[in-house]
Amino acid sequence: MTKMKLKNLSICMLALLAFSFQSCLEDAVDETKISYTESEWADISATLNLPQGFDEYNPSFFGGNNNRSDAKATLGRVLFYDNNLSIDNSTNCSSCHAQKLAFSDDKAFSEGIDGVKTKRNSLALGIGSGMSLANYYNNFDLGFFWDERAGTIAEQLKETIPNSEEMGMELHALTEKIKDLPYYKVLFDKAYGNNGVVEEHLITESLEFFISAMVTGQSKFELAVASSNAFNNTPTVNLAGLSDAENQGKNLFINDCASCHSASMGPFLTFALGIPANLTRGNNGLDMVYEDKGIGASTGFSNDNGHFKVPLLKNIAVTGPYMHDGRFSTLEEVVDFYSTGIQDHENLSEQLKEGDKPKKFDYTQEEKDNLIAFLHTLTDEAMLTDPKFSDPFK
Ligand code: HEC
Ligand code: HEC
């Protein structure tokens, strides 16, 4: 977590010790409460359905309750849903990252401008459990995209927005296109105090703030962990908040899947469960010969062929189809694959090997059902329905 947060915390602790709780609260509140003037509000409300005050976007992550951060995330939200970000005004980020699908889409390959298809399956955003995507990836040393080729969200966006399969909009041309729109003049000024000047790096930064703010920890599994204190180093303990089937599925997952996917359960859960996030990338034996070589295609090393980022499984029940190429439509198909279908690829990760051969879990129908029941407990409805992540355009 950020140093800022720790600092605030210790200041608050001191304040508490000194019995001045009130001043602790005051310290935590930013000086400038941002709001709109009447004419600014007229410009905003002509196009956008925003609240008159700014939504609070996970202030702890941004280092205290900083209202500028809320304004940046709000600006990011508007950009995220704005068709102006594509060359032909047909596409915005949510075309391929829809809130109700955990900011992924329901196609194997997404459609960008002119109906051109992307080469890989869209990735879900918003991993929850108290840590932003950016912080999370930093902590676990993961990169963005299926082959981890981008180190930061800003880097990733510099590729996505101009990409001819996605939005086809050069960032410089984008600043020209939107700089005179009245709502951006207001929103850039609120976010950056700069009289509303639209700049390339502020576009990517505010989008990063919005994506980073997609944090909640309200899935059934997370709530069950949060209300349990019987955890450390006994990850297979049954949780009161889960059904028998879900608990059995959780235990199967911990034995068979968590060696790679532990972090998928959410970063704090990884610590709570006492399982380290062992693997950030791997080859799970989908094919003997990979059409898309994944990390191998970007590094050129044959040892990397068929290696992809180990994806996060938060909200996995709503993000199908699955895998980098969306080859499986349902979780049933995914579990069938792990049960008996792992291929003996030369780069198959150790975690899925038994001796020299691919593992065969050979699950019974009941085990499959339990595993899937557990995966469903990772769905965070609060995030999928929270109005502050929704489309603000009228
Ligand atoms: C045409 C569909 C499409 C559009 C439009 C689109 N994306 Fe994506 N996005 C994808 C696909 C496909 C991937 C995975 C690509 C890959 O791994 O090579 C992806 C990956 C990402 C990632 C990386 C996630 C991770 O965990 O590595 C982020 C962040 C992201 N997109 C944000 C955005 C933002 C913000 C916008 C709008 C500016 C946007 N995307 C527009 C399809 C799209
Ligand atoms: C070797 C480490 C490893 C193990 C062990 C493992 N996985 Fe995976 N998993 C991966 C990788 C890597 C991918 C991405 C593969 C790709 O798309 O090419 C993946 C993809 C997935 C996906 C698709 C995610 C998405 O967003 O499309 C699901 C679901 C999944 N795994 C569930 C499981 C389950 C359930 C188990 C246990 C039975 C398991 N995994 C065991 C490495 C692993």
Coordinates of N, CA and C in Angstrom, one line a residue, residues 79 82 84-87 89 161 169-185 188 196-201 203:
L79 N -14.3 9.8 -19.9 CA -13.5 9.4 -21.0 C -13.7 8.0 -21.4
D82 N -16.8 7.6 -23.5 CA -17.0 8.6 -24.5 C -16.6 8.0 -25.9
N84 N -16.2 9.6 -28.5 CA -15.2 10.5 -29.1 C -13.8 9.8 -29.1
L85 N -13.5 8.9 -28.2 CA -12.2 8.3 -28.1 C -11.9 7.4 -29.3
S86 N -12.9 7.1 -30.1 CA -12.6 6.3 -31.3 C -12.7 7.2 -32.6
I87 N -12.0 6.8 -33.6 CA -11.9 7.6 -34.8 C -13.2 7.9 -35.5
N89 N -16.3 7.5 -33.9 CA -17.3 7.7 -32.9 C -18.2 6.5 -32.7
I161 N -5.6 3.0 -27.4 CA -6.4 4.0 -28.0 C -6.0 4.2 -29.5
M169 N -7.4 5.9 -32.7 CA -7.4 7.4 -32.5 C -6.0 7.8 -31.9
E170 N -5.2 8.5 -32.7 CA -3.9 9.0 -32.2 C -4.2 9.9 -31.0
L171 N -3.3 9.8 -30.0 CA -3.6 10.6 -28.8 C -3.6 12.1 -29.1
H172 N -2.7 12.5 -30.0 CA -2.6 14.0 -30.3 C -3.9 14.4 -31.0
A173 N -4.4 13.6 -31.9 CA -5.6 14.0 -32.6 C -6.8 14.0 -31.6
L174 N -6.7 13.1 -30.7 CA -7.8 13.0 -29.7 C -7.8 14.3 -28.8
T175 N -6.7 14.8 -28.5 CA -6.7 16.1 -27.7 C -7.4 17.2 -28.5
E176 N -7.0 17.3 -29.8 CA -7.6 18.3 -30.7 C -9.1 18.1 -30.8
K177 N -9.5 16.8 -30.8 CA -11.0 16.5 -31.0 C -11.8 16.9 -29.8
I178 N -11.3 16.8 -28.6 CA -12.1 17.0 -27.5 C -11.9 18.3 -26.7
K179 N -10.8 19.0 -27.1 CA -10.4 20.2 -26.3 C -11.5 21.3 -26.2
D180 N -12.4 21.4 -27.2 CA -13.3 22.4 -27.1 C -14.7 22.0 -26.6
L181 N -14.8 20.7 -26.2 CA -16.1 20.2 -25.7 C -16.3 20.8 -24.3
P182 N -17.4 21.5 -24.1 CA -17.6 22.2 -22.8 C -17.4 21.4 -21.6
Y183 N -17.9 20.1 -21.6 CA -17.8 19.3 -20.4 C -16.4 18.9 -20.1
Y184 N -15.5 18.8 -21.1 CA -14.1 18.5 -20.8 C -13.4 19.7 -20.2
K185 N -13.8 20.9 -20.7 CA -13.2 22.1 -20.1 C -13.4 22.1 -18.6
F188 N -11.6 18.8 -16.9 CA -10.1 18.9 -16.8 C -9.7 19.9 -15.7
G196 N -8.8 23.8 -17.6 CA -9.5 23.0 -18.6 C -8.6 22.6 -19.8
V197 N -7.3 22.7 -19.7 CA -6.5 22.3 -20.9 C -6.4 20.8 -21.0
V198 N -6.7 20.3 -22.2 CA -6.7 18.9 -22.5 C -5.3 18.5 -22.9
E199 N -4.6 17.6 -22.2 CA -3.3 17.1 -22.6 C -3.3 15.6 -22.6
E200 N -2.4 15.1 -23.5 CA -2.4 13.6 -23.7 C -2.2 12.9 -22.4
H201 N -1.1 13.3 -21.7 CA -0.8 12.5 -20.5 C -1.9 12.6 -19.4
I203 N -5.1 12.7 -20.2 CA -6.1 11.7 -20.6 C -5.8 10.3 -20.1

